[in-house]
Structure formats: structure tokens, C-alpha cells
Short mmCIF file of C-alpha atoms in Angstrom, two decimals:
data_model
loop_
_atom_site.label_atom_id
_atom_site.label_comp_id
_atom_site.label_asym_id
_atom_site.label_seq_id
_atom_site.Cartn_x
_atom_site.Cartn_y
_atom_site.Cartn_z
CA MET A 1 -13.09 37.00 -56.88
CA THR A 2 -12.78 33.36 -56.01
CA ALA A 3 -14.29 31.65 -53.06
CA PRO A 4 -11.84 30.34 -50.50
CA ARG A 5 -10.80 26.82 -51.21
CA VAL A 6 -12.53 24.30 -49.02
CA ARG A 7 -10.64 21.22 -48.06
CA LEU A 8 -12.96 18.28 -48.72
CA GLU A 9 -10.87 15.37 -47.57
CA PRO A 10 -10.91 14.51 -43.87
CA PRO A 11 -8.07 15.90 -41.78
CA ARG A 12 -4.91 13.83 -41.92
CA THR A 13 -5.05 12.87 -38.23
CA ALA A 14 -8.59 11.48 -38.63
CA THR A 15 -7.55 9.63 -41.77
CA ARG A 16 -4.60 8.15 -39.96
CA ALA A 17 -6.81 7.13 -37.06
CA LEU A 18 -9.30 5.42 -39.35
CA ARG A 19 -6.51 3.65 -41.22
CA GLY A 20 -5.11 2.47 -37.88
CA LEU A 21 -8.49 1.15 -36.82
CA ALA A 22 -8.98 -0.68 -40.11
CA THR A 23 -5.50 -2.23 -40.17
CA GLY A 24 -5.65 -5.99 -40.02
CA LEU A 25 -9.38 -6.37 -40.59
CA ARG A 26 -9.91 -9.97 -41.63
CA SER A 27 -13.10 -9.71 -43.65
CA PRO A 28 -15.72 -7.32 -45.02
CA ALA A 29 -17.90 -8.41 -42.12
CA ASP A 30 -15.27 -7.06 -39.72
CA GLY A 31 -15.32 -3.76 -41.61
CA TRP A 32 -19.09 -3.54 -41.30
CA LEU A 33 -18.85 -4.39 -37.60
CA LEU A 34 -16.22 -1.70 -37.10
CA ALA A 35 -18.45 0.87 -38.81
CA ARG A 36 -21.37 0.00 -36.53
CA MET A 37 -19.20 0.17 -33.42
CA LEU A 38 -17.97 3.60 -34.47
CA ALA A 39 -21.58 4.69 -34.88
CA TRP A 40 -22.36 3.48 -31.35
CA ARG A 41 -19.31 5.29 -30.07
CA ALA A 42 -20.75 8.48 -31.56
CA VAL A 43 -24.25 8.13 -30.12
CA LEU A 44 -23.61 6.41 -26.77
CA PRO A 45 -22.64 9.61 -24.89
CA ALA A 46 -26.00 11.14 -25.81
CA LEU A 47 -27.88 7.97 -24.89
CA LYS A 48 -26.04 7.81 -21.59
CA ARG A 49 -27.16 11.35 -20.80
CA GLY A 50 -30.79 10.53 -21.44
CA LEU A 51 -31.30 6.99 -20.17
CA PRO A 52 -31.01 5.35 -16.75
CA LEU A 53 -28.46 2.55 -16.76
CA PRO A 54 -30.94 -0.38 -16.75
CA ARG A 55 -32.73 1.05 -19.81
CA LEU A 56 -29.44 1.76 -21.53
CA VAL A 57 -28.30 -1.82 -20.97
CA ARG A 58 -31.62 -3.22 -22.22
CA LEU A 59 -31.27 -1.06 -25.33
CA MET A 60 -27.78 -2.42 -25.95
CA ALA A 61 -28.79 -6.04 -25.36
CA ALA A 62 -29.22 -7.22 -28.94
CA PRO A 63 -31.28 -10.35 -29.57
CA PRO A 64 -29.32 -13.47 -30.62
CA SER A 65 -28.74 -13.77 -34.35
CA GLY A 66 -29.85 -17.42 -34.43
CA ARG A 67 -26.67 -18.52 -36.24
CA GLY A 68 -25.02 -20.17 -33.25
CA ARG A 69 -21.69 -19.36 -31.59
CA ASP A 70 -18.62 -18.54 -33.64
CA HIS A 71 -15.46 -18.10 -31.56
CA ARG A 72 -13.59 -16.38 -34.37
CA ARG A 73 -16.36 -13.83 -34.60
CA GLU A 74 -16.33 -13.30 -30.84
CA ALA A 75 -12.58 -12.67 -30.93
CA SER A 76 -13.12 -10.06 -33.65
CA ILE A 77 -15.78 -8.32 -31.55
CA VAL A 78 -13.49 -8.15 -28.52
CA ASP A 79 -10.59 -6.87 -30.61
CA LEU A 80 -12.60 -4.26 -32.50
CA ALA A 81 -14.32 -2.90 -29.38
CA ASP A 82 -10.88 -2.47 -27.84
CA ARG A 83 -9.62 -0.66 -30.95
CA VAL A 84 -12.67 1.61 -31.20
CA TYR A 85 -12.20 2.73 -27.60
CA GLY A 86 -8.44 2.98 -27.83
CA HIS A 87 -7.65 0.20 -25.32
CA ARG A 88 -9.47 1.98 -22.52
CA ARG A 89 -8.62 0.99 -19.03
CA ALA A 90 -10.72 1.15 -15.87
CA GLY A 91 -12.41 4.45 -15.16
CA ASN A 92 -11.75 5.84 -18.63
CA GLY A 93 -14.60 4.93 -20.96
CA CYS A 94 -14.72 1.33 -19.80
CA LEU A 95 -18.52 1.39 -19.52
CA GLU A 96 -19.02 2.49 -23.12
CA ARG A 97 -16.49 -0.01 -24.44
CA SER A 98 -18.16 -2.73 -22.42
CA LEU A 99 -21.63 -1.77 -23.65
CA VAL A 100 -20.55 -1.97 -27.28
CA ALA A 101 -18.77 -5.32 -26.86
CA TYR A 102 -21.70 -6.62 -24.81
CA ARG A 103 -24.15 -5.75 -27.60
CA TYR A 104 -22.33 -7.59 -30.35
CA LEU A 105 -21.38 -10.55 -28.17
CA ALA A 106 -25.04 -10.95 -27.22
CA ARG A 107 -25.91 -10.82 -30.92
CA ALA A 108 -23.25 -13.48 -31.55
CA GLU A 109 -24.87 -15.73 -28.90
CA ALA A 110 -21.86 -15.66 -26.59
CA ASP A 111 -24.16 -15.03 -23.59
CA PRO A 112 -22.10 -12.11 -22.23
CA ALA A 113 -22.67 -10.47 -18.86
CA LEU A 114 -21.94 -6.83 -18.12
CA VAL A 115 -20.44 -6.36 -14.67
CA ILE A 116 -19.97 -3.21 -12.64
CA GLY A 117 -17.55 -3.35 -9.76
CA VAL A 118 -16.23 -0.98 -7.13
CA ARG A 119 -12.73 -1.02 -5.69
CA HIS A 120 -12.02 -2.62 -2.34
CA GLY A 121 -10.59 0.17 -0.18
CA GLU A 122 -9.00 3.39 -1.38
CA GLY A 123 -7.31 4.06 -4.73
CA ASP A 124 -8.06 4.94 -8.33
CA PRO A 125 -9.98 4.15 -10.37
CA ARG A 126 -12.82 3.73 -7.92
CA ALA A 127 -15.03 1.68 -10.25
CA HIS A 128 -14.84 -0.40 -13.39
CA ALA A 129 -17.18 -2.01 -15.92
CA TRP A 130 -16.28 -5.17 -17.78
CA VAL A 131 -17.80 -7.96 -19.85
CA VAL A 132 -17.62 -11.63 -18.94
CA VAL A 133 -18.02 -14.52 -21.40
CA ASP A 134 -17.85 -18.14 -20.23
CA GLY A 135 -16.64 -16.93 -16.83
CA ASP A 136 -13.71 -14.88 -18.16
CA ALA A 137 -13.40 -11.11 -18.54
CA ILE A 138 -12.84 -10.29 -22.22
CA HIS A 139 -10.71 -7.16 -21.94
CA ASP A 140 -9.15 -7.43 -18.49
CA ALA A 141 -6.68 -9.76 -16.84
CA ALA A 142 -8.14 -11.54 -13.81
CA ALA A 143 -5.42 -10.03 -11.61
CA SER A 144 -6.41 -6.49 -12.56
CA LEU A 145 -10.01 -7.19 -11.59
CA ALA A 146 -9.12 -8.63 -8.20
CA VAL A 147 -9.19 -5.16 -6.65
CA PHE A 148 -12.84 -4.67 -7.65
CA ALA A 149 -15.87 -6.11 -5.90
CA PRO A 150 -18.62 -6.87 -8.43
CA VAL A 151 -21.84 -5.20 -7.31
CA ALA A 152 -24.13 -5.38 -10.34
CA MET A 153 -24.33 -7.78 -13.24
CA PHE A 154 -26.59 -7.57 -16.27
CA ARG A 155 -27.42 -10.76 -18.15
CA SER A 156 -27.15 -10.96 -21.93
CA ASP A 157 -30.85 -10.13 -22.26
CA GLY A 158 -30.36 -6.84 -20.39
CA THR A 159 -31.93 -7.88 -17.10
CA LEU A 160 -30.20 -7.25 -13.81
CA GLU A 161 -28.84 -10.45 -12.32
CA GLU A 162 -30.43 -11.46 -9.03
CA GLY A 163 -28.75 -13.97 -6.82
CA ARG A 164 -25.75 -15.33 -8.73
CA ASP A 165 -22.36 -14.04 -7.69
CA ALA A 166 -21.35 -11.41 -10.21
CA ARG A 167 -17.72 -12.45 -9.94
CA SER A 168 -18.00 -15.25 -12.46
CA MET B 1 -31.96 5.80 14.95
CA LEU B 2 -29.10 4.00 16.78
CA THR B 3 -27.60 4.84 20.13
CA LEU B 4 -24.17 4.06 21.53
CA ARG B 5 -23.75 2.27 24.88
CA ILE B 6 -20.18 1.98 26.17
CA GLU B 7 -19.69 -1.08 28.39
CA PRO B 8 -18.12 -0.44 31.82
CA THR B 9 -15.41 -3.06 31.27
CA SER B 10 -12.60 -2.78 28.75
CA ARG B 11 -10.96 -5.46 26.63
CA PRO B 12 -8.27 -5.42 23.93
CA VAL B 13 -9.60 -5.28 20.37
CA PRO B 14 -8.89 -8.66 18.74
CA SER B 15 -6.37 -8.60 15.94
CA LEU B 16 -7.23 -9.50 12.38
CA ASP B 17 -5.41 -12.81 12.42
CA ALA B 18 -5.69 -15.56 9.82
CA GLN B 19 -8.64 -17.13 11.62
CA ASN B 20 -10.60 -13.89 11.62
CA ALA B 21 -9.51 -12.76 8.16
CA THR B 22 -11.34 -15.56 6.38
CA ALA B 23 -14.73 -14.46 7.66
CA ALA B 24 -14.20 -10.72 7.81
CA THR B 25 -14.81 -7.64 5.74
CA VAL B 26 -11.75 -5.43 5.99
CA TRP B 27 -11.33 -1.72 5.34
CA ARG B 28 -7.91 -0.24 4.77
CA ASP B 29 -6.69 3.35 4.72
CA LEU B 30 -4.72 5.07 1.95
CA ALA B 31 -1.49 3.54 3.32
CA GLY B 32 -2.98 0.05 3.19
CA GLU B 33 -3.29 -0.30 6.98
CA VAL B 34 -6.37 -1.98 8.43
CA CYS B 35 -8.58 0.79 9.80
CA ALA B 36 -11.63 -1.36 10.57
CA TRP B 37 -12.91 -4.87 10.11
CA ALA B 38 -16.26 -6.55 10.59
CA ALA B 39 -17.32 -10.11 11.26
CA GLN B 40 -20.25 -12.18 12.44
CA ARG B 41 -19.71 -13.88 15.81
CA ASP B 42 -22.34 -16.20 17.26
CA GLY B 43 -24.89 -14.67 14.93
CA GLU B 44 -24.06 -11.11 16.01
CA ARG B 45 -22.51 -8.36 13.96
CA TRP B 46 -19.25 -6.95 15.27
CA LEU B 47 -17.18 -4.10 13.95
CA TYR B 48 -13.64 -3.61 15.22
CA ILE B 49 -11.55 -0.44 15.19
CA PRO B 50 -7.96 -1.48 15.97
CA ASP B 51 -6.71 -0.07 19.29
CA VAL B 52 -9.97 1.78 19.89
CA ALA B 53 -12.96 -0.49 20.57
CA SER B 54 -15.05 -3.49 19.53
CA TYR B 55 -18.62 -2.55 18.61
CA ARG B 56 -21.56 -4.96 18.63
CA LEU B 57 -24.81 -4.24 16.84
CA ALA B 58 -27.56 -5.36 19.20
CA GLU B 59 -30.13 -7.80 17.91
CA ASP B 60 -32.96 -5.29 18.25
CA ARG B 61 -30.86 -2.99 16.01
CA ALA B 62 -31.52 -0.04 18.26
CA GLU B 63 -28.25 0.06 20.18
CA ILE B 64 -24.56 -0.41 19.52
CA HIS B 65 -22.54 -1.72 22.44
CA ALA B 66 -18.89 -0.71 22.57
CA VAL B 67 -16.17 -2.51 24.48
CA ALA B 68 -13.31 -0.05 24.72
CA HIS B 69 -9.67 -0.99 24.29
CA PRO B 70 -7.84 -0.53 27.64
CA SER B 71 -6.78 3.08 28.28
CA VAL B 72 -8.86 4.50 25.40
CA SER B 73 -11.04 7.41 26.43
CA PRO B 74 -14.85 7.35 26.00
CA GLN B 75 -14.49 10.41 23.75
CA ARG B 76 -12.29 8.45 21.35
CA VAL B 77 -14.69 5.51 21.38
CA ARG B 78 -17.55 7.87 20.59
CA ARG B 79 -15.60 9.66 17.84
CA ALA B 80 -14.81 6.37 16.09
CA TYR B 81 -18.44 5.40 16.50
CA LEU B 82 -19.67 8.58 14.80
CA ARG B 83 -17.11 8.51 12.03
CA THR B 84 -16.94 4.81 11.12
CA VAL B 85 -19.28 2.56 13.05
CA LEU B 86 -22.55 4.47 12.83
CA PRO B 87 -22.54 4.85 9.00
CA MET B 88 -21.75 1.14 8.59
CA ALA B 89 -24.39 0.11 11.09
CA VAL B 90 -27.02 2.36 9.53
CA GLN B 91 -26.22 0.78 6.15
CA ALA B 92 -26.35 -2.70 7.65
CA VAL B 93 -29.86 -2.11 9.01
CA GLY B 94 -31.28 -0.94 5.70
CA HIS B 95 -30.51 2.67 4.78
CA GLU B 96 -27.98 3.60 2.15
CA VAL B 97 -25.18 5.88 3.32
CA LEU B 98 -22.82 7.90 1.17
CA HIS B 99 -19.29 8.80 2.18
CA ALA B 100 -20.14 12.48 1.92
CA SER B 101 -20.35 15.78 3.65
CA ALA B 102 -23.51 17.78 3.09
CA VAL B 103 -25.08 21.18 3.51
CA ARG B 104 -28.67 22.30 3.33
CA ALA B 105 -29.44 24.69 0.47
CA PRO B 106 -32.79 26.36 -0.25
CA ALA B 107 -33.66 23.53 -2.67
CA GLY B 108 -32.71 20.79 -0.21
CA VAL B 109 -29.70 18.89 1.08
CA VAL B 110 -26.67 18.73 -1.22
CA GLY B 111 -24.09 16.02 -0.62
CA PHE B 112 -20.38 16.16 -1.48
CA CYS B 113 -18.86 12.72 -2.09
CA ALA B 114 -15.15 12.16 -2.32
CA VAL B 115 -12.41 9.88 -1.21
CA SER B 116 -10.70 10.74 2.06
CA THR B 117 -8.52 13.88 2.09
CA THR B 118 -10.06 15.35 -1.07
CA GLY B 119 -11.53 18.26 0.88
CA LYS B 120 -15.23 17.53 1.26
CA SER B 121 -15.28 18.45 4.96
CA THR B 122 -13.42 21.68 4.24
CA LEU B 123 -15.81 22.56 1.43
CA ALA B 124 -18.90 21.84 3.53
CA ALA B 125 -17.49 23.84 6.45
CA GLU B 126 -16.72 26.80 4.18
CA LEU B 127 -20.22 26.65 2.70
CA SER B 128 -21.65 26.60 6.22
CA ARG B 129 -19.80 29.84 6.89
CA CYS B 130 -21.56 31.25 3.81
CA GLY B 131 -24.92 30.52 5.40
CA PHE B 132 -25.68 26.97 4.30
CA GLU B 133 -26.58 24.75 7.23
CA LEU B 134 -24.03 21.96 7.75
CA TRP B 135 -25.97 18.70 7.46
CA ALA B 136 -23.31 15.98 7.53
CA ASP B 137 -19.55 15.80 7.72
CA ASP B 138 -18.60 12.33 6.56
CA ALA B 139 -21.76 10.24 6.17
CA LEU B 140 -24.97 11.14 4.37
CA ALA B 141 -27.81 8.69 5.06
CA LEU B 142 -30.49 8.33 2.39
CA ASP B 143 -34.10 7.30 2.54
CA VAL B 144 -35.58 6.48 -0.88
CA ARG B 145 -39.33 6.40 -1.24
CA ASN B 146 -41.83 6.87 -4.03
CA ASP B 147 -42.03 10.60 -3.39
CA GLY B 148 -38.30 11.21 -3.65
CA VAL B 149 -34.93 10.89 -2.01
CA THR B 150 -34.60 12.16 1.53
CA ALA B 151 -31.57 12.80 3.70
CA VAL B 152 -31.79 11.39 7.21
CA ALA B 153 -29.79 13.28 9.80
CA LEU B 154 -27.09 11.39 11.65
CA PRO B 155 -25.23 12.83 14.63
CA PHE B 156 -21.72 13.93 13.71
CA GLU B 157 -18.73 15.96 14.76
CA SER B 158 -17.13 18.31 12.29
CA PHE B 159 -13.54 17.39 11.51
CA VAL B 160 -12.73 20.93 10.48
CA ARG B 161 -11.61 23.25 13.23
CA GLY B 162 -13.16 26.64 13.73
CA PRO B 163 -16.73 27.85 13.87
CA VAL B 164 -19.22 26.13 11.60
CA ALA B 165 -22.93 26.56 11.09
CA PRO B 166 -25.10 26.24 14.18
CA ALA B 167 -26.99 23.21 12.96
CA GLU B 168 -24.73 20.63 14.61
CA ARG B 169 -27.27 20.64 17.38
CA ARG B 170 -29.99 19.59 14.92
CA ALA B 171 -32.11 16.71 16.19
CA SER B 172 -31.13 13.24 15.07
CA ASN B 173 -33.73 11.60 12.81
CA ALA B 174 -34.57 14.94 11.15
CA ALA B 175 -35.13 14.54 7.42
CA ALA B 176 -35.02 16.79 4.38
CA PRO B 177 -35.26 16.24 0.63
CA ILE B 178 -31.99 15.81 -1.25
CA ALA B 179 -31.57 18.35 -4.04
CA ALA B 180 -28.33 17.05 -5.57
CA VAL B 181 -25.12 15.18 -4.97
CA CYS B 182 -21.71 16.42 -6.10
CA VAL B 183 -18.86 14.00 -6.72
CA LEU B 184 -15.68 15.92 -5.94
CA GLY B 185 -12.33 15.53 -7.62
CA ARG B 186 -9.09 17.49 -7.75
CA GLU B 187 -7.10 18.39 -10.84
CA ALA B 188 -3.52 19.11 -9.95
CA ASP B 189 -2.43 19.83 -13.53
CA ALA B 190 -4.99 22.60 -13.94
CA HIS B 191 -5.02 24.85 -16.97
CA GLY B 192 -7.57 27.42 -18.08
CA ASP B 193 -9.40 29.97 -16.01
CA ARG B 194 -12.80 28.45 -15.35
CA TRP B 195 -12.63 26.68 -12.02
CA PRO B 196 -14.20 24.68 -10.53
CA ARG B 197 -15.34 22.61 -13.51
CA ILE B 198 -18.87 21.44 -12.95
CA ARG B 199 -20.88 19.13 -15.17
CA GLN B 200 -23.99 17.07 -14.61
CA LEU B 201 -23.35 13.35 -14.90
CA SER B 202 -25.45 11.01 -16.98
CA PRO B 203 -27.63 8.62 -14.94
CA ALA B 204 -25.23 5.76 -15.78
CA ASP B 205 -22.15 7.70 -14.68
CA ALA B 206 -24.06 9.04 -11.67
CA PHE B 207 -24.90 5.49 -10.59
CA VAL B 208 -21.26 4.44 -10.78
CA GLY B 209 -20.15 7.67 -9.10
CA LEU B 210 -22.54 7.17 -6.20
CA LEU B 211 -21.72 3.51 -5.83
CA THR B 212 -18.02 4.21 -5.51
CA HIS B 213 -18.71 6.42 -2.50
CA ALA B 214 -21.25 4.16 -0.83
CA TYR B 215 -20.71 2.77 2.65
CA CYS B 216 -21.20 -0.97 2.52
CA TYR B 217 -21.12 -3.19 5.59
CA THR B 218 -20.71 -6.31 3.48
CA LEU B 219 -21.02 -7.40 -0.15
CA ASP B 220 -21.48 -11.03 0.84
CA ASP B 221 -25.18 -10.60 1.59
CA ALA B 222 -26.69 -10.98 -1.90
CA ALA B 223 -30.13 -9.67 -0.93
CA ARG B 224 -28.70 -6.59 0.77
CA LYS B 225 -26.41 -5.95 -2.21
CA ARG B 226 -29.35 -6.18 -4.61
CA ALA B 227 -31.30 -3.69 -2.51
CA MET B 228 -28.30 -1.34 -2.46
CA VAL B 229 -27.89 -1.47 -6.24
CA ALA B 230 -31.62 -0.92 -6.78
CA THR B 231 -31.58 2.06 -4.45
CA TYR B 232 -28.62 3.75 -6.11
CA LEU B 233 -30.12 3.16 -9.56
CA ARG B 234 -33.21 5.01 -8.34
CA VAL B 235 -31.20 7.79 -6.75
CA ALA B 236 -29.12 8.29 -9.91
CA ASP B 237 -32.32 8.62 -11.90
CA ALA B 238 -34.18 10.80 -9.41
CA ILE B 239 -31.73 13.52 -8.45
CA PRO B 240 -29.07 15.46 -10.34
CA VAL B 241 -25.52 14.29 -9.71
CA PHE B 242 -22.69 16.66 -10.61
CA GLU B 243 -19.00 16.15 -11.03
CA VAL B 244 -17.09 19.04 -9.45
CA ILE B 245 -13.40 19.22 -10.30
CA PHE B 246 -11.41 21.87 -8.47
CA ARG B 247 -7.83 23.00 -8.11
CA PRO B 248 -6.14 21.71 -4.95
CA GLY B 249 -4.70 24.15 -2.46
CA LEU B 250 -6.09 26.63 0.03
CA GLN B 251 -5.32 29.49 -2.39
CA TYR B 252 -8.08 28.11 -4.64
CA LEU B 253 -10.60 27.47 -1.87
CA ASP B 254 -12.51 30.70 -2.42
CA GLU B 255 -13.07 30.07 -6.15
CA THR B 256 -14.23 26.53 -5.38
CA VAL B 257 -16.64 27.70 -2.67
CA ASP B 258 -17.97 30.46 -4.94
CA GLY B 259 -18.52 28.03 -7.81
CA VAL B 260 -20.29 25.48 -5.68
CA ALA B 261 -22.36 28.12 -3.86
CA SER B 262 -23.47 29.40 -7.26
CA LEU B 263 -24.52 25.88 -8.22
CA LEU B 264 -26.44 25.49 -4.96
CA GLY B 265 -28.26 28.73 -5.67
CA ARG B 266 -29.37 27.49 -9.09
CA LEU B 267 -30.82 24.21 -7.86
CA THR B 268 -34.58 23.99 -7.72
CA ARG B 269 -36.85 21.70 -5.74
#
């Protein structure tokens, strides 16, 4: 009697998804960054369940690497975070995507801010989270953010902003 | 808390023209029409309900003075006050207020947040017929202290016709601990047989969920906005917040009420 054959390779759909994510990676460093973002994607839901938002943001606020800013690296971070979360739009995993991008942009010394906004008036989605670097949202067009009023902004060190307008 | 005083003279409600629009906070309904707007005039806070009345929050913050639009009945002025003006004014003077109906369960008050026309008033009214005291119909005021989150009673009129629980006569300023908040949503394309779908939100999602249903007089006051954010962060951490997704339609009302009533019975202090 033979034991049933066990399929050891990952399912084709998962393989295809991983191949899609890895397409166009520009360097081994991008591959390593992608792997770490995927790991965060796996654990963030559990962390979100257990931690209040301010603690979660402080946890994600990585200390600066000390290597100075690198705009090419920042572009890779923005692109990979978008790929890992499947180009999520407002109200659909935007907080997790923003947290992951925020972490690696803080590490890359881009001084990101994590913003949470609520919609003016009625309509869906009711709220959105996004990351701002040098005054510009990294994943969203300015026009798409115009319907949201920023209510909370976390600095790159994880502290809640007090006083400055969260819009910029 | 606050009391309404209707002035003996009437005056048309000013329109939201270009001059007013620059300094105003504006609220629009689902169709995009202006349903209310607020502005500071001569250092005083005014809130305007088009074609109904202009409301002024008195400096001592104890009274709201209403100047009715010509030919509008005092009942209509009072209804708009209870539904729109009072929650905004209570938020402006320091409490947080959720756009929510609420009932009182054995474990405490449970709020039901949702956008307009989702069915929160209907759900609360149905629960009141099952024996849960109706606590609020459209605005749930919160008081957050070191020993927990408390619901502060505001006067209200139920928007659902028919008999509801007897507690509408409950004294204003009564308070009770809040046991939970439910964020309601409808799923039109509903498959499966387990409805309503109920899950407890993470503190981060709870914070965002609460914030999206918060009354806010203005976001231009940075200090007040900071206090509001700090309060909702505490609330999201202190009490359970559930997402309740149900099937729309009166034919599914019983299953929704049963599911929520079961949740209310499982809550503990």
C-alpha cells in the first residue's frame, strides 16, 4: 500500500501571485524588501487585533538607517507596498498598506507621516489612511484625497502630531 | 445639559452664499444638498438649518436660542434641534457624540452607528420591543473618564413609528456605562446562511470606525480635534466595537434583531 502522494510545490495560483509580485524587481535589495513586506502583511492583522493604534504605529515606526535619503529606494518602497497590498484603495486595507510603507520610508529617512482622514459628508468609503512624504501623498492622487478631512497624523517617529495641520 | 429657547420673532435663515461659504462648515445629505451649516458670527457660534431656523449657542453654553424661519412651526424647530443641532452643540462644548442609535442591555448601553438610512433607528426600535430600553435614536453622547466610558442621555424623538420602549421619558443627563458599540453595514449581495455577520474589530479598525460616525462641529479647531482623536483612541481601546453586517430588507429584520439581541445577551460588564 502506498501513501497518497503529497504535492510539495506551492499551488499554481500562489506561485503565479509571487511571480507577479517579483516581476520587475530591480535589485536583490528589492527582493529582500519585498520578503519583509510580505512578512508584515502576514502578521499585521494579528498585531492590529492586539494593539491600540498609537502603539501599533510606534511599533511600525522604524528608526532611521543613518544612510541618508535615497529617492530611488523610496520609489521602490512605495511601489512594493502597493504591489504587496494589491493596489488597495480607500477603505480596503489602506491602513495596513500605509503602515508597511510608513515603516520602510521612516527607515529610509524620508520622514513620512501617517494620516487618517474621514470623509466630508456622506458616501463610501467613510475613512482612509495614507502616507505623506515631503507634503505629497505617496499612493493617492491629491484629488482623491480632497473628499477626506485629515483628523490624525502620526510623525515618522510614531508620535501623534499635535498642532500642525494634517493636510500637508 | 442644553436647553432650547425659541425667540418670539421669526427671520429667514440666511443662505449659504459665497461670503458665508468661506467661513462655514457645511453638511450635505446623500443627494449633495446642504442640510446644515455652521459659522462664527461676532464671536458666537451659529448653526443654520435651511428653511427651518437659525440656532445660536449662548455664551454660557447652557442655552441654544432659535430664530425660526417664517411660517415654520415650533415643533419643526424643536425636531431639527433634537436631531441635528443638539448633537453638534454637545460636541462643540466638549462631549463626543456618535451618530448612533442605542439601547440599554443588562451589561450597559450599546450603540449602533451607521450612515443615514442604514436602519439603525429601526434596529434600535425593534430591540426596544424585545425589552431593551431605547437610549438614543440618532445621537449617542459619550463621557470618557478614568473609570470607563459612559453614555450621557440626550432628549430625543424616535423616528420610527409605532410603540417603542417606555424610556423616552427618561430624565435628561442620566448616565450609564457603555458596554459596546456596533458599526452597522448592509450586504446586498448576501450569500450563505449565517446572518447577521458579527465580528469584533481590532482597536485600530474600531478607532477608524468610530471616527467615521462621529459628530464634529468643526475640524478647524486644532485643540478640539486633538481632544476628539484622543477620546476616540481611548474609547476604541476601552470598549468592544463590533462590525454587524446584515441583509437589507424587512424580510430579514427578524434574523438581524435575533443576532444582535444574542450579542447583547453575551456582553458582560
